[in-house]
GROMACS .gro file of C-alpha atoms in nm:
model
  492
    1MET     CA    1  -0.019  -0.006  -0.024
    2ILE     CA    2   0.111   0.378  -0.061
    3PRO     CA    3   0.142   0.592   0.220
    4ASN     CA    4  -0.133   0.869   0.156
    5ASP     CA    5   0.163   1.142   0.181
    6SER     CA    6   0.300   0.951  -0.127
    7LEU     CA    7  -0.013   0.972  -0.258
    8ASP     CA    8  -0.038   1.385  -0.219
    9THR     CA    9   0.266   1.408  -0.341
   10HIS     CA   10   0.209   1.256  -0.618
   11SER     CA   11  -0.114   1.431  -0.692
   12ALA     CA   12   0.001   1.737  -0.643
   13GLN     CA   13   0.315   1.686  -0.942
   14VAL     CA   14   0.038   1.605  -1.198
   15ASP     CA   15  -0.139   1.912  -1.074
   16ASP     CA   16   0.180   2.093  -1.083
   17GLN     CA   17   0.216   1.936  -1.506
   18ARG     CA   18  -0.150   1.994  -1.584
   19PRO     CA   19  -0.208   2.368  -1.826
   20ASP     CA   20  -0.299   2.647  -1.562
   21LYS     CA   21  -0.628   2.756  -1.786
   22PRO     CA   22  -0.956   2.591  -1.884
   23GLU     CA   23  -0.916   2.312  -2.122
   24GLU     CA   24  -1.057   2.378  -2.490
   25ALA     CA   25  -1.343   2.240  -2.631
   26CYS     CA   26  -1.357   2.034  -2.916
   27GLY     CA   27  -1.321   2.051  -3.244
   28VAL     CA   28  -1.584   1.999  -3.511
   29PHE     CA   29  -1.591   1.933  -3.922
   30GLY     CA   30  -1.789   1.808  -4.219
   31VAL     CA   31  -1.782   1.797  -4.613
   32TYR     CA   32  -2.037   1.712  -4.849
   33ALA     CA   33  -1.812   1.731  -5.143
   34PRO     CA   34  -1.892   1.441  -5.408
   35GLY     CA   35  -1.582   1.423  -5.667
   36GLU     CA   36  -1.341   1.488  -5.400
   37ASP     CA   37  -1.082   1.378  -5.123
   38VAL     CA   38  -1.290   1.465  -4.862
   39ALA     CA   39  -1.082   1.256  -4.621
   40LYS     CA   40  -0.792   1.464  -4.692
   41LEU     CA   41  -1.020   1.786  -4.690
   42ALA     CA   42  -1.172   1.674  -4.359
   43TYR     CA   43  -0.760   1.593  -4.230
   44PHE     CA   44  -0.648   1.969  -4.327
   45GLY     CA   45  -1.000   2.079  -4.156
   46LEU     CA   46  -0.891   1.927  -3.822
   47TYR     CA   47  -0.520   2.038  -3.849
   48ALA     CA   48  -0.655   2.356  -3.849
   49LEU     CA   49  -0.870   2.336  -3.544
   50GLN     CA   50  -0.603   2.112  -3.342
   51HIS     CA   51  -0.571   2.406  -3.128
   52ARG     CA   52  -0.959   2.295  -2.980
   53GLY     CA   53  -0.831   1.936  -2.863
   54GLN     CA   54  -0.510   1.770  -2.900
   55GLU     CA   55  -0.620   1.430  -2.707
   56SER     CA   56  -0.765   1.179  -2.997
   57ALA     CA   57  -0.878   1.248  -3.358
   58GLY     CA   58  -1.093   1.060  -3.604
   59ILE     CA   59  -1.268   1.106  -3.914
   60ALA     CA   60  -1.586   0.897  -4.107
   61THR     CA   61  -1.678   0.911  -4.464
   62PHE     CA   62  -1.979   0.782  -4.610
   63GLU     CA   63  -1.938   0.606  -4.947
   64GLY     CA   64  -2.334   0.505  -5.016
   65ASP     CA   65  -2.464   0.335  -4.723
   66LYS     CA   66  -2.115   0.200  -4.668
   67VAL     CA   67  -1.899   0.348  -4.364
   68HIS     CA   68  -1.556   0.376  -4.303
   69LEU     CA   69  -1.364   0.574  -3.990
   70HIS     CA   70  -1.060   0.600  -3.871
   71LYS     CA   71  -0.986   0.797  -3.507
   72GLY     CA   72  -0.693   0.711  -3.285
   73MET     CA   73  -0.520   0.886  -2.991
   74GLY     CA   74  -0.308   1.151  -3.016
   75LEU     CA   75  -0.285   1.472  -3.240
   76VAL     CA   76  -0.393   1.481  -3.607
   77SER     CA   77  -0.081   1.460  -3.821
   78GLN     CA   78  -0.008   1.141  -3.544
   79VAL     CA   79  -0.317   0.963  -3.604
   80PHE     CA   80  -0.340   0.997  -3.964
   81ASN     CA   81  -0.100   0.914  -4.282
   82GLU     CA   82  -0.186   0.868  -4.709
   83THR     CA   83  -0.209   0.551  -4.644
   84VAL     CA   84  -0.542   0.593  -4.362
   85LEU     CA   85  -0.651   0.868  -4.612
   86ASN     CA   86  -0.693   0.684  -4.871
   87SER     CA   87  -0.866   0.405  -4.748
   88LEU     CA   88  -1.130   0.646  -4.634
   89MET     CA   89  -1.349   0.681  -4.934
   90GLY     CA   90  -1.646   0.816  -4.998
   91HIS     CA   91  -1.837   1.204  -5.060
   92ILE     CA   92  -1.962   1.297  -4.697
   93ALA     CA   93  -1.675   1.341  -4.431
   94VAL     CA   94  -1.751   1.411  -4.026
   95GLY     CA   95  -1.418   1.474  -3.874
   96HIS     CA   96  -1.352   1.572  -3.474
   97THR     CA   97  -1.045   1.678  -3.235
   98ARG     CA   98  -1.095   1.603  -2.890
   99TYR     CA   99  -1.037   1.696  -2.538
  100SER     CA  100  -1.204   1.497  -2.266
  101THR     CA  101  -1.520   1.703  -2.070
  102THR     CA  102  -1.769   1.423  -2.033
  103GLY     CA  103  -1.586   1.083  -2.122
  104SER     CA  104  -1.238   1.014  -2.000
  105SER     CA  105  -0.953   1.070  -2.218
  106ARG     CA  106  -0.932   0.659  -2.390
  107VAL     CA  107  -0.961   0.591  -2.735
  108VAL     CA  108  -1.273   0.395  -2.727
  109ASN     CA  109  -1.460   0.770  -2.602
  110ALA     CA  110  -1.295   0.919  -3.008
  111GLN     CA  111  -1.478   1.063  -3.244
  112PRO     CA  112  -1.718   1.062  -3.451
  113ALA     CA  113  -1.970   0.884  -3.265
  114VAL     CA  114  -2.091   0.619  -3.505
  115VAL     CA  115  -2.437   0.430  -3.405
  116SER     CA  116  -2.669   0.184  -3.670
  117THR     CA  117  -3.013   0.234  -3.752
  118ARG     CA  118  -3.291   0.074  -3.972
  119LEU     CA  119  -3.190   0.414  -4.222
  120GLY     CA  120  -2.830   0.305  -4.235
  121SER     CA  121  -2.537   0.449  -3.963
  122LEU     CA  122  -2.461   0.808  -3.840
  123ALA     CA  123  -2.183   0.948  -3.711
  124LEU     CA  124  -2.185   1.236  -3.501
  125ALA     CA  125  -1.896   1.489  -3.377
  126HIS     CA  126  -2.000   1.622  -3.089
  127ASN     CA  127  -1.884   2.016  -2.929
  128GLY     CA  128  -2.003   2.115  -2.615
  129ASN     CA  129  -2.118   1.925  -2.295
  130LEU     CA  130  -2.495   1.800  -2.217
  131VAL     CA  131  -2.601   1.901  -1.840
  132ASN     CA  132  -2.892   1.599  -1.838
  133THR     CA  133  -2.686   1.328  -1.897
  134GLY     CA  134  -2.760   1.204  -1.619
  135GLU     CA  135  -3.144   1.149  -1.707
  136LEU     CA  136  -3.084   1.082  -2.093
  137ARG     CA  137  -2.878   0.787  -2.003
  138GLU     CA  138  -3.169   0.639  -1.771
  139GLU     CA  139  -3.431   0.725  -2.082
  140LEU     CA  140  -3.212   0.515  -2.345
  141ILE     CA  141  -3.110   0.220  -2.078
  142LYS     CA  142  -3.496   0.203  -2.084
  143ARG     CA  143  -3.526   0.161  -2.481
  144GLU     CA  144  -3.254  -0.114  -2.433
  145PHE     CA  145  -2.927   0.006  -2.557
  146ASP     CA  146  -2.590  -0.038  -2.502
  147PHE     CA  147  -2.341   0.188  -2.431
  148LEU     CA  148  -2.000   0.127  -2.595
  149THR     CA  149  -1.889   0.438  -2.463
  150THR     CA  150  -1.900   0.744  -2.131
  151THR     CA  151  -1.977   1.020  -2.368
  152ASP     CA  152  -2.267   1.262  -2.405
  153SER     CA  153  -2.196   1.276  -2.756
  154GLU     CA  154  -2.239   0.865  -2.812
  155MET     CA  155  -2.632   0.919  -2.626
  156ILE     CA  156  -2.666   1.218  -2.875
  157ALA     CA  157  -2.623   0.987  -3.161
  158LEU     CA  158  -2.802   0.666  -3.000
  159ALA     CA  159  -3.158   0.916  -2.877
  160ILE     CA  160  -3.124   0.976  -3.283
  161ALA     CA  161  -3.112   0.630  -3.363
  162SER     CA  162  -3.348   0.540  -3.093
  163GLU     CA  163  -3.682   0.828  -3.363
  164ILE     CA  164  -3.538   0.659  -3.587
  165ASN     CA  165  -3.578   0.318  -3.551
  166ASN     CA  166  -3.933   0.430  -3.429
  167GLY     CA  167  -4.016   0.522  -3.766
  168LYS     CA  168  -3.876   0.904  -3.866
  169ASP     CA  169  -3.690   1.006  -4.122
  170TRP     CA  170  -3.316   1.165  -4.139
  171LEU     CA  171  -3.480   1.467  -4.023
  172GLU     CA  172  -3.772   1.370  -3.797
  173GLY     CA  173  -3.566   1.212  -3.601
  174ALA     CA  174  -3.325   1.456  -3.544
  175LEU     CA  175  -3.521   1.689  -3.472
  176SER     CA  176  -3.740   1.506  -3.205
  177ALA     CA  177  -3.341   1.423  -3.024
  178PHE     CA  178  -3.237   1.719  -3.001
  179THR     CA  179  -3.591   1.837  -2.774
  180GLN     CA  180  -3.433   1.488  -2.541
  181CYS     CA  181  -3.054   1.718  -2.518
  182GLN     CA  182  -3.022   2.059  -2.232
  183GLY     CA  183  -2.682   2.187  -2.213
  184ALA     CA  184  -2.478   2.262  -2.523
  185TYR     CA  185  -2.388   2.099  -2.873
  186SER     CA  186  -2.252   2.193  -3.184
  187LEU     CA  187  -2.306   1.881  -3.400
  188VAL     CA  188  -2.207   1.786  -3.741
  189ILE     CA  189  -2.364   1.452  -3.827
  190GLY     CA  190  -2.283   1.227  -4.129
  191THR     CA  191  -2.527   1.011  -4.314
  192PRO     CA  192  -2.602   0.760  -4.631
  193LYS     CA  193  -2.883   1.027  -4.758
  194GLY     CA  194  -2.679   1.397  -4.612
  195LEU     CA  195  -2.484   1.612  -4.396
  196MET     CA  196  -2.593   1.781  -4.094
  197GLY     CA  197  -2.484   2.079  -3.888
  198VAL     CA  198  -2.659   2.191  -3.533
  199ARG     CA  199  -2.665   2.428  -3.273
  200ASP     CA  200  -2.833   2.400  -2.923
  201PRO     CA  201  -3.083   2.682  -2.886
  202ASN     CA  202  -2.833   2.847  -2.725
  203GLY     CA  203  -2.564   2.852  -3.013
  204ILE     CA  204  -2.268   2.859  -2.701
  205ARG     CA  205  -2.018   2.662  -2.909
  206PRO     CA  206  -1.931   2.756  -3.225
  207LEU     CA  207  -2.014   2.672  -3.597
  208VAL     CA  208  -1.981   2.812  -3.911
  209ILE     CA  209  -2.108   2.727  -4.304
  210GLY     CA  210  -1.859   2.726  -4.552
  211ILE     CA  211  -1.886   2.748  -4.969
  212LEU     CA  212  -1.600   2.513  -5.145
  213PRO     CA  213  -1.436   2.671  -5.459
  214THR     CA  214  -1.615   2.410  -5.719
  215SER     CA  215  -1.860   2.366  -5.962
  216PRO     CA  216  -2.140   2.270  -5.837
  217GLN     CA  217  -2.114   2.459  -5.501
  218ARG     CA  218  -2.017   2.222  -5.215
  219TYR     CA  219  -2.061   2.280  -4.837
  220VAL     CA  220  -1.839   2.236  -4.573
  221LEU     CA  221  -1.855   2.301  -4.174
  222ALA     CA  222  -1.576   2.389  -3.943
  223SER     CA  223  -1.618   2.468  -3.533
  224GLU     CA  224  -1.430   2.830  -3.693
  225THR     CA  225  -1.365   2.976  -4.012
  226CYS     CA  226  -0.965   2.876  -3.981
  227GLY     CA  227  -1.108   2.524  -4.058
  228LEU     CA  228  -1.290   2.674  -4.401
  229ASP     CA  229  -0.942   2.887  -4.463
  230ILE     CA  230  -0.697   2.653  -4.493
  231MET     CA  231  -0.815   2.432  -4.818
  232GLY     CA  232  -0.979   2.824  -4.967
  233ALA     CA  233  -1.390   2.753  -4.808
  234GLU     CA  234  -1.596   3.096  -4.856
  235TYR     CA  235  -1.731   3.176  -4.521
  236LEU     CA  236  -2.119   3.198  -4.570
  237ARG     CA  237  -2.235   3.249  -4.241
  238ASP     CA  238  -2.268   3.048  -3.914
  239VAL     CA  239  -2.574   2.785  -3.799
  240GLU     CA  240  -2.772   2.962  -3.543
  241PRO     CA  241  -2.912   2.886  -3.192
  242GLY     CA  242  -3.153   2.669  -3.310
  243GLU     CA  243  -3.082   2.599  -3.628
  244LEU     CA  244  -3.012   2.242  -3.835
  245VAL     CA  245  -2.878   2.288  -4.201
  246TRP     CA  246  -2.936   1.959  -4.403
  247ILE     CA  247  -2.676   1.976  -4.674
  248THR     CA  248  -2.771   1.730  -4.972
  249GLU     CA  249  -2.714   1.706  -5.332
  250GLU     CA  250  -3.004   1.903  -5.351
  251GLY     CA  251  -2.831   2.205  -5.160
  252MET     CA  252  -2.851   2.288  -4.817
  253SER     CA  253  -3.179   2.370  -4.620
  254SER     CA  254  -3.239   2.535  -4.301
  255PHE     CA  255  -3.485   2.452  -3.975
  256HIS     CA  256  -3.528   2.658  -3.752
  257TRP     CA  257  -3.681   2.373  -3.508
  258SER     CA  258  -3.656   2.589  -3.160
  259PRO     CA  259  -3.879   2.772  -3.023
  260LYS     CA  260  -3.685   3.039  -2.858
  261PRO     CA  261  -3.393   3.078  -2.978
  262ALA     CA  262  -3.176   3.318  -2.785
  263ARG     CA  263  -2.700   3.303  -2.842
  264LYS     CA  264  -2.517   3.258  -2.583
  265LEU     CA  265  -2.205   3.268  -2.759
  266CYS     CA  266  -1.898   3.215  -2.470
  267VAL     CA  267  -1.748   3.443  -2.426
  268PHE     CA  268  -1.388   3.299  -2.390
  269GLU     CA  269  -1.443   3.148  -2.731
  270MET     CA  270  -1.331   3.500  -2.834
  271ILE     CA  271  -1.127   3.562  -2.528
  272TYR     CA  272  -0.897   3.262  -2.584
  273PHE     CA  273  -0.982   2.913  -2.702
  274ALA     CA  274  -1.113   3.037  -3.063
  275ARG     CA  275  -0.768   3.060  -3.276
  276PRO     CA  276  -0.722   3.469  -3.387
  277ASP     CA  277  -0.750   3.455  -3.718
  278SER     CA  278  -1.087   3.335  -3.701
  279VAL     CA  279  -1.378   3.497  -3.745
  280MET     CA  280  -1.681   3.582  -3.491
  281CYS     CA  281  -1.902   3.870  -3.461
  282GLY     CA  282  -1.774   4.024  -3.794
  283GLU     CA  283  -1.447   4.068  -3.726
  284SER     CA  284  -1.061   3.858  -3.704
  285LEU     CA  285  -1.052   3.788  -3.279
  286TYR     CA  286  -0.685   3.888  -3.341
  287SER     CA  287  -0.855   4.235  -3.334
  288TYR     CA  288  -1.148   4.187  -3.090
  289ARG     CA  289  -0.783   4.104  -2.863
  290LEU     CA  290  -0.644   4.361  -2.951
  291GLU     CA  291  -0.932   4.562  -2.886
  292ILE     CA  292  -0.962   4.414  -2.483
  293GLY     CA  293  -0.603   4.490  -2.439
  294ARG     CA  294  -0.681   4.888  -2.499
  295ILE     CA  295  -0.929   4.910  -2.268
  296LEU     CA  296  -0.721   4.727  -1.997
  297ALA     CA  297  -0.501   4.988  -2.050
  298ARG     CA  298  -0.777   5.218  -1.996
  299GLU     CA  299  -0.917   5.098  -1.711
  300SER     CA  300  -0.557   5.000  -1.545
  301PHE     CA  301  -0.288   5.176  -1.694
  302ILE     CA  302   0.059   5.215  -1.470
  303ASP     CA  303   0.388   5.314  -1.592
  304ALA     CA  304   0.672   5.115  -1.673
  305ASP     CA  305   0.898   4.995  -1.926
  306ILE     CA  306   0.812   4.770  -2.147
  307VAL     CA  307   0.464   4.541  -2.159
  308ILE     CA  308   0.534   4.195  -2.234
  309GLY     CA  309   0.252   3.919  -2.330
  310VAL     CA  310   0.256   3.584  -2.203
  311PRO     CA  311   0.240   3.382  -2.542
  312ASP     CA  312   0.111   3.275  -2.771
  313SER     CA  313  -0.255   3.366  -2.640
  314GLY     CA  314  -0.172   3.650  -2.441
  315ILE     CA  315  -0.002   3.828  -2.694
  316PRO     CA  316  -0.268   4.053  -2.905
  317ALA     CA  317  -0.413   4.224  -2.570
  318ALA     CA  318  -0.059   4.298  -2.459
  319ILE     CA  319   0.057   4.490  -2.806
  320GLY     CA  320  -0.283   4.656  -2.773
  321PHE     CA  321  -0.218   4.708  -2.412
  322SER     CA  322   0.075   4.889  -2.549
  323GLN     CA  323  -0.083   5.050  -2.831
  324GLN     CA  324  -0.304   5.227  -2.594
  325SER     CA  325  -0.023   5.303  -2.265
  326LYS     CA  326   0.225   5.364  -2.562
  327ILE     CA  327   0.445   5.147  -2.322
  328PRO     CA  328   0.682   4.977  -2.550
  329PHE     CA  329   0.567   4.583  -2.713
  330ALA     CA  330   0.887   4.355  -2.652
  331GLU     CA  331   0.920   4.001  -2.644
  332GLY     CA  332   0.961   3.937  -2.313
  333LEU     CA  333   0.907   3.517  -2.287
  334ILE     CA  334   1.024   3.251  -2.592
  335LYS     CA  335   0.773   3.008  -2.629
  336ASN     CA  336   0.889   2.634  -2.713
  337ARG     CA  337   0.576   2.578  -2.899
  338TYR     CA  338   0.702   2.201  -2.983
  339VAL     CA  339   0.643   2.044  -2.630
  340GLY     CA  340   0.305   1.858  -2.607
  341ARG     CA  341   0.155   1.692  -2.312
  342THR     CA  342   0.453   1.504  -2.166
  343PHE     CA  343   0.346   1.203  -1.881
  344ILE     CA  344   0.738   1.193  -1.794
  345GLN     CA  345   0.757   1.390  -1.475
  346PRO     CA  346   1.079   1.616  -1.389
  347THR     CA  347   1.294   1.512  -1.129
  348GLN     CA  348   1.268   1.740  -0.824
  349SER     CA  349   1.616   1.832  -0.884
  350MET     CA  350   1.500   1.933  -1.208
  351ARG     CA  351   1.200   2.097  -1.069
  352GLU     CA  352   1.366   2.309  -0.788
  353SER     CA  353   1.596   2.462  -1.033
  354GLY     CA  354   1.279   2.588  -1.240
  355ILE     CA  355   1.272   2.348  -1.522
  356ARG     CA  356   1.148   2.552  -1.850
  357MET     CA  357   0.977   2.348  -2.076
  358LYS     CA  358   0.769   2.582  -2.237
  359LEU     CA  359   0.795   2.918  -2.180
  360ASN     CA  360   1.157   3.053  -2.070
  361PRO     CA  361   1.262   3.451  -2.018
  362LEU     CA  362   1.470   3.719  -2.260
  363LYS     CA  363   1.741   3.814  -1.997
  364ASP     CA  364   1.913   4.079  -2.184
  365VAL     CA  365   1.539   4.233  -2.255
  366LEU     CA  366   1.442   4.217  -1.908
  367GLU     CA  367   1.693   4.286  -1.675
  368GLY     CA  368   1.685   4.620  -1.451
  369LYS     CA  369   1.338   4.680  -1.648
  370ARG     CA  370   0.956   4.765  -1.509
  371VAL     CA  371   0.715   4.515  -1.678
  372ILE     CA  372   0.431   4.505  -1.784
  373ILE     CA  373   0.297   4.090  -1.852
  374VAL     CA  374  -0.023   4.065  -1.985
  375ASP     CA  375  -0.191   3.735  -2.006
  376ASP     CA  376  -0.540   3.629  -2.095
  377SER     CA  377  -0.661   3.503  -1.749
  378ILE     CA  378  -0.533   3.302  -1.458
  379VAL     CA  379  -0.728   2.995  -1.310
  380ARG     CA  380  -0.567   2.884  -1.039
  381GLY     CA  381  -0.255   3.075  -1.029
  382THR     CA  382   0.051   2.819  -1.031
  383THR     CA  383   0.147   2.926  -1.356
  384SER     CA  384   0.124   3.295  -1.310
  385ARG     CA  385   0.340   3.224  -1.004
  386LYS     CA  386   0.567   3.053  -1.233
  387ILE     CA  387   0.588   3.320  -1.443
  388VAL     CA  388   0.690   3.590  -1.219
  389LYS     CA  389   0.950   3.427  -1.022
  390ALA     CA  390   1.096   3.366  -1.407
  391LEU     CA  391   1.086   3.743  -1.521
  392ARG     CA  392   1.234   3.838  -1.178
  393ASP     CA  393   1.506   3.615  -1.176
  394ALA     CA  394   1.620   3.704  -1.543
  395GLY     CA  395   1.574   4.007  -1.326
  396ALA     CA  396   1.325   4.219  -1.405
  397LYS     CA  397   1.270   4.537  -1.154
  398GLU     CA  398   0.935   4.540  -1.119
  399VAL     CA  399   0.640   4.293  -1.285
  400HIS     CA  400   0.257   4.425  -1.311
  401MET     CA  401   0.033   4.147  -1.424
  402ARG     CA  402  -0.246   4.240  -1.628
  403ILE     CA  403  -0.515   4.025  -1.708
  404SER     CA  404  -0.744   4.075  -2.056
  405SER     CA  405  -1.062   3.903  -1.847
  406PRO     CA  406  -1.247   3.927  -1.568
  407PRO     CA  407  -1.213   3.701  -1.228
  408VAL     CA  408  -1.288   3.331  -1.339
  409THR     CA  409  -1.504   3.252  -1.054
  410HIS     CA  410  -1.761   2.944  -1.131
  411PRO     CA  411  -1.670   2.617  -1.321
  412CYS     CA  412  -1.810   2.588  -1.676
  413PHE     CA  413  -2.059   2.306  -1.745
  414TYR     CA  414  -2.100   2.379  -2.160
  415GLY     CA  415  -1.789   2.208  -2.259
  416ILE     CA  416  -1.537   2.349  -2.173
  417ASP     CA  417  -1.337   2.180  -1.866
  418THR     CA  418  -1.231   2.366  -1.559
  419ASP     CA  419  -1.142   2.259  -1.248
  420SER     CA  420  -1.411   2.270  -0.930
  421GLN     CA  421  -1.490   2.570  -0.796
  422GLU     CA  422  -1.264   2.556  -0.497
  423GLN     CA  423  -0.981   2.477  -0.687
  424LEU     CA  424  -1.051   2.869  -0.939
  425ILE     CA  425  -0.838   3.110  -0.776
  426ALA     CA  426  -1.061   3.418  -0.756
  427ALA     CA  427  -1.350   3.231  -0.662
  428THR     CA  428  -1.164   3.211  -0.293
  429LYS     CA  429  -0.920   3.505  -0.292
  430SER     CA  430  -0.945   3.875  -0.362
  431ILE     CA  431  -0.760   4.023  -0.589
  432GLU     CA  432  -0.524   4.158  -0.326
  433GLU     CA  433  -0.484   3.822  -0.194
  434ILE     CA  434  -0.448   3.705  -0.574
  435ARG     CA  435  -0.137   3.938  -0.622
  436GLN     CA  436   0.071   3.845  -0.259
  437GLN     CA  437   0.022   3.524  -0.403
  438ILE     CA  438   0.147   3.489  -0.723
  439GLU     CA  439   0.413   3.800  -0.607
  440VAL     CA  440   0.340   4.080  -0.826
  441ASP     CA  441   0.408   4.419  -0.731
  442SER     CA  442   0.006   4.505  -0.936
  443LEU     CA  443  -0.231   4.307  -1.049
  444ALA     CA  444  -0.554   4.387  -1.243
  445TYR     CA  445  -0.776   4.233  -1.435
  446LEU     CA  446  -0.982   4.383  -1.733
  447SER     CA  447  -1.347   4.434  -1.662
  448TRP     CA  448  -1.743   4.268  -1.731
  449GLU     CA  449  -1.842   4.529  -1.928
  450GLY     CA  450  -1.548   4.613  -2.128
  451MET     CA  451  -1.541   4.287  -2.227
  452LEU     CA  452  -1.888   4.274  -2.346
  453THR     CA  453  -1.866   4.571  -2.460
  454ALA     CA  454  -1.553   4.533  -2.700
  455THR     CA  455  -1.754   4.271  -2.838
  456GLY     CA  456  -1.949   4.522  -3.047
  457GLU     CA  457  -2.278   4.350  -2.986
  458ASP     CA  458  -2.556   4.248  -2.729
  459PRO     CA  459  -2.410   4.182  -2.423
  460ASN     CA  460  -2.694   3.971  -2.343
  461THR     CA  461  -2.582   3.729  -2.604
  462PHE     CA  462  -2.309   3.582  -2.471
  463CYS     CA  463  -2.210   3.374  -2.212
  464SER     CA  464  -1.998   3.492  -1.932
  465ALA     CA  465  -2.105   3.201  -1.660
  466CYS     CA  466  -1.751   3.173  -1.563
  467PHE     CA  467  -1.711   3.512  -1.444
  468THR     CA  468  -2.081   3.594  -1.300
  469GLY     CA  469  -2.264   3.251  -1.197
  470ASN     CA  470  -2.538   3.361  -1.416
  471TYR     CA  471  -2.590   3.032  -1.609
  472PRO     CA  472  -2.803   3.011  -1.902
  473ILE     CA  473  -2.875   2.689  -1.919
  474ASP     CA  474  -3.074   2.543  -1.562
  475ILE     CA  475  -2.845   2.302  -1.462
  476PRO     CA  476  -2.984   1.983  -1.233
  477GLU     CA  477  -2.858   1.986  -0.898
  478LYS     CA  478  -2.696   1.661  -0.866
  479VAL     CA  479  -2.456   1.815  -1.212
  480LYS     CA  480  -2.437   2.159  -1.028
  481ARG     CA  481  -2.294   1.982  -0.703
  482SER     CA  482  -2.008   1.844  -0.844
  483LYS     CA  483  -1.841   2.167  -0.948
  484LEU     CA  484  -2.001   2.450  -0.779
  485ILE     CA  485  -1.935   2.355  -0.434
  486LEU     CA  486  -1.874   2.708  -0.199
  487GLU     CA  487  -2.207   2.827  -0.052
  488LYS     CA  488  -2.109   3.207  -0.088
  489SER     CA  489  -1.879   3.373  -0.347
  490VAL     CA  490  -1.625   3.632  -0.234
  491THR     CA  491  -1.639   3.975  -0.335
  492VAL     CA  492  -1.317   4.046  -0.547
   0.00000   0.00000   0.00000
């Protein structure tokens, strides 16, 4: 038996290696393009969406009634090669790159989820998280379904299969199943007859439609516009909240199936998750992140010698802060872009000497300087403290931290893997207490109003529950208790 203190030490070491960020959602992709190499189109689409999930990847293609499927653990480039892609024949492809939110990180849980129905197989790729998985699972068990995975995505696929097996066609079956699903879901669903793109009534996770430069016109679905750009597809529009688009040889048709759609796009998609070259709300996210940096500078200016950003996600806001404050922007931290997840733990002596696998400071840039460092968020504070120490060790005279989002005080239940509430540093500590813990000279966050004003859209059309605790979709008490364990929030 391992002593408890050994278990605690191991747990702390594993936790020490976790990214101190909310973990990305998943990336979904679909293409309807008879006559084109749909598997390779899906591969490159997923390659562009790799930032949304690095645990597993998969592609399913439809060749008439036959489904070809390949999925595995690892990055898109590790799971697929030319031989595999050449075996994925057909005119429809559905792809997925995964970070696990519901269901552990195992190959059986990799997507797309493929299930059989009386009309043939369907392949489903899901970005988001249901909040009624318990009830839905019980209902499907009553209907005598067996589960191959532990994911809510398979439950959605089985709910559709159940409706189809009871006599409905593809569209009727899908629309009926969605009324049984509560939570966040952007879906790409392949069938022998056509391709579907679906968003939940609140549109919490993004999904866009593109047109390939072919004749006749062919369609692409992707989580972000960067998934269209890589293959030269033209952005057409977003799939709307509570909408199903149905793409067949006849073209694309639209069905608004929700009686009360109300957009609540995750604002963290704009701050951090989506790639800066993707377009949301009519502008690139690089432009949005520049603007929140400018607002942050207006709200919390402090005199300094240089502004630096935490690569890569903090860089645009840092540039915006520099533009507004007139303090020069500099690169003070260099990122090793070839570091993925590693299960090789550094030795204790490495840890004590400050092993820097991902970020390394530039001493000649930082030495003797008053430094403002901009990052997009602080979740637990562990990484922030290490970065601040590295800057001071490199000779920074002062370190002032600015965060281009409000304090994260509540966990997400809609497809982002955040810690339970007690592990979110801003849920249990004031800004001054956080400043002391991460050992900076000053600390300031972007205001909630500034974050939403910068979108140029109605603030009520965004989900910002991780900052406010105002969840747009009711969360069952049992699910709430798994993460919301604090009885009262701390005023910050």
